[in-house]
PDB file of C-alpha atoms in Angstrom:
ATOM      1  CA  GLY A  30       3.504  21.393 -31.866  1.00  0.00           C
ATOM      2  CA  GLU A  31       5.723  21.298 -28.864  1.00  0.00           C
ATOM      3  CA  ASP A  32       4.193  22.287 -25.515  1.00  0.00           C
ATOM      4  CA  HIS A  33       6.614  24.924 -24.245  1.00  0.00           C
ATOM      5  CA  LEU A  34       5.038  25.049 -20.795  1.00  0.00           C
ATOM      6  CA  SER A  35       5.249  21.363 -20.058  1.00  0.00           C
ATOM      7  CA  PRO A  36       7.678  20.016 -17.441  1.00  0.00           C
ATOM      8  CA  GLY A  37      10.843  18.379 -18.649  1.00  0.00           C
ATOM      9  CA  GLY A  38      11.841  21.171 -21.003  1.00  0.00           C
ATOM     10  CA  ARG A  39      15.002  23.191 -20.653  1.00  0.00           C
ATOM     11  CA  GLY A  40      16.114  24.182 -17.184  1.00  0.00           C
ATOM     12  CA  CYS A  41      17.773  22.550 -14.225  1.00  0.00           C
ATOM     13  CA  SER A  42      16.906  18.992 -15.242  1.00  0.00           C
ATOM     14  CA  GLU A  43      20.294  18.502 -16.901  1.00  0.00           C
ATOM     15  CA  PRO A  44      23.217  17.988 -14.470  1.00  0.00           C
ATOM     16  CA  SER A  45      25.358  20.800 -15.864  1.00  0.00           C
ATOM     17  CA  SER A  46      22.510  23.272 -16.422  1.00  0.00           C
ATOM     18  CA  CYS A  47      22.040  24.751 -12.928  1.00  0.00           C
ATOM     19  CA  PRO A  48      25.736  25.481 -12.276  1.00  0.00           C
ATOM     20  CA  GLN A  49      25.967  26.996 -15.747  1.00  0.00           C
ATOM     21  CA  LEU A  50      22.980  29.269 -15.044  1.00  0.00           C
ATOM     22  CA  MET A  51      24.492  30.387 -11.744  1.00  0.00           C
ATOM     23  CA  HIS A  52      27.704  31.351 -13.552  1.00  0.00           C
ATOM     24  CA  SER A  53      26.015  33.110 -16.452  1.00  0.00           C
ATOM     25  CA  ARG A  54      23.127  34.971 -14.756  1.00  0.00           C
ATOM     26  CA  ARG A  55      24.153  38.606 -14.332  1.00  0.00           C
ATOM     27  CA  SER A  56      22.172  41.806 -13.834  1.00  0.00           C
ATOM     28  CA  CYS A  57      21.547  43.119 -17.347  1.00  0.00           C
ATOM     29  CA  ARG A  58      20.893  46.855 -17.486  1.00  0.00           C
ATOM     30  CA  LYS A  59      21.096  47.390 -21.257  1.00  0.00           C
ATOM     31  CA  PHE A  60      18.623  45.776 -23.621  1.00  0.00           C
ATOM     32  CA  THR A  61      18.032  45.742 -27.361  1.00  0.00           C
ATOM     33  CA  GLN A  62      14.694  46.941 -28.747  1.00  0.00           C
ATOM     34  CA  GLU A  63      13.710  43.382 -29.734  1.00  0.00           C
ATOM     35  CA  LYS A  64      10.436  42.187 -28.224  1.00  0.00           C
ATOM     36  CA  ILE A  65      10.260  39.051 -26.105  1.00  0.00           C
ATOM     37  CA  ASP A  66       8.500  36.113 -27.729  1.00  0.00           C
ATOM     38  CA  PRO A  67       5.168  35.419 -25.948  1.00  0.00           C
ATOM     39  CA  GLU A  68       6.096  31.758 -25.418  1.00  0.00           C
ATOM     40  CA  ALA A  69       9.386  32.787 -23.776  1.00  0.00           C
ATOM     41  CA  LEU A  70       7.551  35.238 -21.514  1.00  0.00           C
ATOM     42  CA  SER A  71       5.094  32.475 -20.565  1.00  0.00           C
ATOM     43  CA  LEU A  72       8.004  30.242 -19.564  1.00  0.00           C
ATOM     44  CA  VAL A  73       9.475  33.012 -17.388  1.00  0.00           C
ATOM     45  CA  LEU A  74       6.133  33.618 -15.671  1.00  0.00           C
ATOM     46  CA  ASN A  75       5.517  29.880 -15.285  1.00  0.00           C
ATOM     47  CA  ALA A  76       8.812  29.614 -13.379  1.00  0.00           C
ATOM     48  CA  ALA A  77       7.444  32.139 -10.871  1.00  0.00           C
ATOM     49  CA  LEU A  78       4.085  30.403 -10.608  1.00  0.00           C
ATOM     50  CA  LEU A  79       5.760  27.052  -9.896  1.00  0.00           C
ATOM     51  CA  SER A  80       8.210  28.466  -7.350  1.00  0.00           C
ATOM     52  CA  PRO A  81       8.022  27.380  -3.719  1.00  0.00           C
ATOM     53  CA  SER A  82       6.020  29.481  -1.265  1.00  0.00           C
ATOM     54  CA  ALA A  83       5.493  29.252   2.484  1.00  0.00           C
ATOM     55  CA  LYS A  84       2.765  26.701   3.221  1.00  0.00           C
ATOM     56  CA  SER A  85       1.964  26.811  -0.527  1.00  0.00           C
ATOM     57  CA  ARG A  86       0.031  30.037   0.049  1.00  0.00           C
ATOM     58  CA  ARG A  87       1.097  31.559  -3.283  1.00  0.00           C
ATOM     59  CA  SER A  88       0.088  35.030  -2.128  1.00  0.00           C
ATOM     60  CA  TRP A  89       2.235  36.715  -4.779  1.00  0.00           C
ATOM     61  CA  HIS A  90       0.833  38.420  -7.858  1.00  0.00           C
ATOM     62  CA  PHE A  91       2.692  39.442 -11.021  1.00  0.00           C
ATOM     63  CA  VAL A  92       1.784  42.491 -13.084  1.00  0.00           C
ATOM     64  CA  VAL A  93       3.227  42.266 -16.600  1.00  0.00           C
ATOM     65  CA  VAL A  94       3.984  45.633 -18.182  1.00  0.00           C
ATOM     66  CA  GLU A  95       4.870  45.972 -21.869  1.00  0.00           C
ATOM     67  CA  ASP A  96       3.529  49.468 -22.575  1.00  0.00           C
ATOM     68  CA  LYS A  97       6.464  51.881 -23.102  1.00  0.00           C
ATOM     69  CA  ASN A  98       4.695  54.842 -21.465  1.00  0.00           C
ATOM     70  CA  THR A  99       4.013  52.797 -18.345  1.00  0.00           C
ATOM     71  CA  LEU A 100       7.600  51.493 -18.292  1.00  0.00           C
ATOM     72  CA  GLU A 101       8.836  55.103 -18.399  1.00  0.00           C
ATOM     73  CA  LYS A 102       6.593  56.036 -15.466  1.00  0.00           C
ATOM     74  CA  LEU A 103       7.811  53.043 -13.450  1.00  0.00           C
ATOM     75  CA  ALA A 104      11.413  54.060 -14.193  1.00  0.00           C
ATOM     76  CA  ASP A 105      10.809  57.203 -12.104  1.00  0.00           C
ATOM     77  CA  CYS A 106       9.517  55.387  -8.996  1.00  0.00           C
ATOM     78  CA  LYS A 107      12.749  55.994  -7.069  1.00  0.00           C
ATOM     79  CA  GLU A 108      15.806  58.222  -7.135  1.00  0.00           C
ATOM     80  CA  SER A 109      18.207  55.772  -8.775  1.00  0.00           C
ATOM     81  CA  GLY A 110      18.446  52.245 -10.097  1.00  0.00           C
ATOM     82  CA  ALA A 111      15.161  52.129 -12.023  1.00  0.00           C
ATOM     83  CA  THR A 112      15.927  54.051 -15.221  1.00  0.00           C
ATOM     84  CA  LEU A 113      16.837  50.800 -17.003  1.00  0.00           C
ATOM     85  CA  LEU A 114      13.095  50.019 -17.062  1.00  0.00           C
ATOM     86  CA  LYS A 115      12.689  52.566 -19.885  1.00  0.00           C
ATOM     87  CA  ASN A 116      14.562  50.261 -22.269  1.00  0.00           C
ATOM     88  CA  ALA A 117      13.250  46.904 -21.040  1.00  0.00           C
ATOM     89  CA  ALA A 118      10.957  44.923 -23.332  1.00  0.00           C
ATOM     90  CA  VAL A 119       8.862  43.829 -20.356  1.00  0.00           C
ATOM     91  CA  ALA A 120       8.695  44.545 -16.655  1.00  0.00           C
ATOM     92  CA  VAL A 121       7.176  42.141 -14.150  1.00  0.00           C
ATOM     93  CA  VAL A 122       6.021  43.896 -10.992  1.00  0.00           C
ATOM     94  CA  VAL A 123       6.234  41.436  -8.101  1.00  0.00           C
ATOM     95  CA  THR A 124       3.615  42.166  -5.467  1.00  0.00           C
ATOM     96  CA  ALA A 125       1.782  40.295  -2.727  1.00  0.00           C
ATOM     97  CA  ASN A 126      -1.116  40.474  -0.326  1.00  0.00           C
ATOM     98  CA  VAL A 127       0.828  41.037   2.883  1.00  0.00           C
ATOM     99  CA  ALA A 128      -2.091  40.076   5.153  1.00  0.00           C
ATOM    100  CA  GLU A 129      -2.220  36.578   3.653  1.00  0.00           C
ATOM    101  CA  ASN A 130       1.379  35.648   4.286  1.00  0.00           C
ATOM    102  CA  ASP A 131       4.030  36.804   6.748  1.00  0.00           C
ATOM    103  CA  CYS A 132       6.651  35.266   4.423  1.00  0.00           C
ATOM    104  CA  TRP A 133       5.596  37.327   1.391  1.00  0.00           C
ATOM    105  CA  ILE A 134       9.045  38.930   1.020  1.00  0.00           C
ATOM    106  CA  GLU A 135      10.763  35.541   0.949  1.00  0.00           C
ATOM    107  CA  ASP A 136       8.177  34.057  -1.411  1.00  0.00           C
ATOM    108  CA  CYS A 137       8.379  36.996  -3.816  1.00  0.00           C
ATOM    109  CA  SER A 138      12.183  36.813  -3.706  1.00  0.00           C
ATOM    110  CA  ILE A 139      12.164  33.120  -4.604  1.00  0.00           C
ATOM    111  CA  ALA A 140       9.676  33.704  -7.426  1.00  0.00           C
ATOM    112  CA  THR A 141      11.773  36.563  -8.808  1.00  0.00           C
ATOM    113  CA  LEU A 142      14.953  34.501  -8.791  1.00  0.00           C
ATOM    114  CA  ALA A 143      13.084  31.667 -10.524  1.00  0.00           C
ATOM    115  CA  MET A 144      12.101  34.111 -13.279  1.00  0.00           C
ATOM    116  CA  GLN A 145      15.681  35.365 -13.559  1.00  0.00           C
ATOM    117  CA  LEU A 146      17.082  31.846 -13.927  1.00  0.00           C
ATOM    118  CA  GLN A 147      14.450  30.916 -16.503  1.00  0.00           C
ATOM    119  CA  ALA A 148      15.148  34.131 -18.430  1.00  0.00           C
ATOM    120  CA  GLU A 149      18.867  33.345 -18.445  1.00  0.00           C
ATOM    121  CA  ASP A 150      18.162  29.810 -19.630  1.00  0.00           C
ATOM    122  CA  LEU A 151      16.274  31.339 -22.566  1.00  0.00           C
ATOM    123  CA  GLY A 152      19.126  33.738 -23.335  1.00  0.00           C
ATOM    124  CA  LEU A 153      17.243  36.779 -22.015  1.00  0.00           C
ATOM    125  CA  GLY A 154      18.627  39.444 -19.724  1.00  0.00           C
ATOM    126  CA  SER A 155      17.031  40.473 -16.451  1.00  0.00           C
ATOM    127  CA  CYS A 156      17.605  42.921 -13.633  1.00  0.00           C
ATOM    128  CA  TRP A 157      15.969  43.148 -10.209  1.00  0.00           C
ATOM    129  CA  VAL A 158      14.820  46.711  -9.461  1.00  0.00           C
ATOM    130  CA  GLN A 159      14.218  47.034  -5.724  1.00  0.00           C
ATOM    131  CA  VAL A 160      10.979  48.850  -4.800  1.00  0.00           C
ATOM    132  CA  ARG A 161      10.347  47.916  -1.154  1.00  0.00           C
ATOM    133  CA  ASN A 162      11.945  50.433   1.244  1.00  0.00           C
ATOM    134  CA  ARG A 163      12.944  52.733  -1.642  1.00  0.00           C
ATOM    135  CA  GLY A 164      11.569  56.038  -2.863  1.00  0.00           C
ATOM    136  CA  LEU A 165      12.207  59.604  -3.880  1.00  0.00           C
ATOM    137  CA  ASN A 166      14.160  62.250  -1.999  1.00  0.00           C
ATOM    138  CA  SER A 167      10.817  63.995  -1.374  1.00  0.00           C
ATOM    139  CA  GLY A 168       9.915  61.101   0.917  1.00  0.00           C
ATOM    140  CA  GLU A 169       7.384  59.574  -1.458  1.00  0.00           C
ATOM    141  CA  ARG A 170       7.615  55.795  -1.241  1.00  0.00           C
ATOM    142  CA  ALA A 171       8.296  53.785  -4.398  1.00  0.00           C
ATOM    143  CA  VAL A 172       5.589  51.260  -3.443  1.00  0.00           C
ATOM    144  CA  ASP A 173       3.016  54.064  -3.407  1.00  0.00           C
ATOM    145  CA  ILE A 174       4.198  55.406  -6.760  1.00  0.00           C
ATOM    146  CA  VAL A 175       3.979  51.935  -8.325  1.00  0.00           C
ATOM    147  CA  ARG A 176       0.573  51.399  -6.689  1.00  0.00           C
ATOM    148  CA  GLY A 177      -0.720  54.619  -8.279  1.00  0.00           C
ATOM    149  CA  ILE A 178       0.651  53.814 -11.746  1.00  0.00           C
ATOM    150  CA  LEU A 179      -0.735  50.261 -11.851  1.00  0.00           C
ATOM    151  CA  ASN A 180      -3.803  50.588  -9.582  1.00  0.00           C
ATOM    152  CA  ILE A 181      -2.465  47.977  -7.175  1.00  0.00           C
ATOM    153  CA  PRO A 182      -4.979  47.507  -4.334  1.00  0.00           C
ATOM    154  CA  GLU A 183      -4.314  48.609  -0.773  1.00  0.00           C
ATOM    155  CA  GLY A 184      -3.057  45.703   1.317  1.00  0.00           C
ATOM    156  CA  PHE A 185      -0.675  44.642  -1.429  1.00  0.00           C
ATOM    157  CA  ASP A 186       2.982  45.579  -1.256  1.00  0.00           C
ATOM    158  CA  THR A 187       5.537  45.519  -4.073  1.00  0.00           C
ATOM    159  CA  LEU A 188       8.912  43.917  -3.484  1.00  0.00           C
ATOM    160  CA  CYS A 189      10.554  44.620  -6.829  1.00  0.00           C
ATOM    161  CA  ILE A 190      10.185  45.058 -10.542  1.00  0.00           C
ATOM    162  CA  LEU A 191      11.959  42.572 -12.777  1.00  0.00           C
ATOM    163  CA  ALA A 192      13.204  44.136 -16.007  1.00  0.00           C
ATOM    164  CA  LEU A 193      13.392  41.692 -18.921  1.00  0.00           C
ATOM    165  CA  GLY A 194      14.722  41.976 -22.455  1.00  0.00           C
ATOM    166  CA  HIS A 195      17.227  40.780 -24.990  1.00  0.00           C
ATOM    167  CA  LYS A 196      20.765  41.542 -23.813  1.00  0.00           C
ATOM    168  CA  ALA A 197      22.508  44.403 -25.610  1.00  0.00           C
ATOM    169  CA  SER A 198      25.801  42.581 -24.956  1.00  0.00           C
ATOM    170  CA  GLU A 199      26.996  39.463 -23.203  1.00  0.00           C
ATOM    171  CA  LEU A 200      28.417  39.943 -19.732  1.00  0.00           C
ATOM    172  CA  PRO A 201      31.400  37.924 -18.466  1.00  0.00           C
ATOM    173  CA  LEU A 202      30.654  34.704 -16.630  1.00  0.00           C
ATOM    174  CA  LYS A 203      31.006  34.602 -12.874  1.00  0.00           C
ATOM    175  CA  ASN A 204      34.082  32.741 -11.722  1.00  0.00           C
ATOM    176  CA  ASP A 205      34.185  30.162  -8.897  1.00  0.00           C
ATOM    177  CA  ASP A 206      37.207  32.048  -7.549  1.00  0.00           C
ATOM    178  CA  ASP A 207      34.858  34.963  -6.787  1.00  0.00           C
ATOM    179  CA  ALA A 208      32.721  32.838  -4.433  1.00  0.00           C
ATOM    180  CA  PRO A 209      33.366  34.078  -0.851  1.00  0.00           C
ATOM    181  CA  TRP A 210      33.792  30.685   0.803  1.00  0.00           C
ATOM    182  CA  GLU A 211      35.140  32.426   3.918  1.00  0.00           C
ATOM    183  CA  GLN A 212      31.503  33.293   4.622  1.00  0.00           C
ATOM    184  CA  VAL A 213      30.552  29.611   4.897  1.00  0.00           C
ATOM    185  CA  HIS A 214      30.821  28.277   8.449  1.00  0.00           C
ATOM    186  CA  VAL A 215      30.387  24.708   9.646  1.00  0.00           C
ATOM    187  CA  GLY A 216      28.538  24.315  12.927  1.00  0.00           C
ATOM    188  CA  THR A 217      29.625  26.761  15.617  1.00  0.00           C
ATOM    189  CA  ASP A 218      33.278  26.870  14.555  1.00  0.00           C
ATOM    190  CA  ARG A 219      33.621  30.188  12.749  1.00  0.00           C
ATOM    191  CA  LYS A 220      37.086  29.227  11.485  1.00  0.00           C
ATOM    192  CA  SER A 221      35.888  26.120   9.659  1.00  0.00           C
ATOM    193  CA  VAL A 222      35.253  26.427   5.980  1.00  0.00           C
ATOM    194  CA  VAL A 223      33.740  23.768   3.728  1.00  0.00           C
TER     195      VAL A 223
END
């Protein structure tokens, strides 16, 4: 059989693939009830595990959640923006040992984007659910709620939860005309645009 985790498979190795992924990747908040194939989920997680990290510390950890009851609990970790987790096939909680790496936020962000691009390449939908610096109106922090649900050790902090599933509908492609090139500056001349 074909080794689905080996390098050289689908992804950004083809010249037109990366630009296509950047145009097609959108935040998907509505999923079908179809489960994600285990091989596809392995590819998504492998993208995170191969992502760059500061000084190759790889201090991130990924908690994979497929249990519907747990997904429903996670969906209530903050006031808004997490309810989509109830209908996701899988959630990947992106956490890190903050004492090991002062760049944990950046590393977790890169790993999460890698998973999103791999999911899109496989035709799956994804949505980043922010956890860090979020919470409930009561003042309870989302990171503490997630820690309690998943028994995440003290010293670890959660950046986000990545919702994954089969898209309920296709979203329109991003258009190059929407790229805010006025925010690109060359050197110190703030009027120059590439």
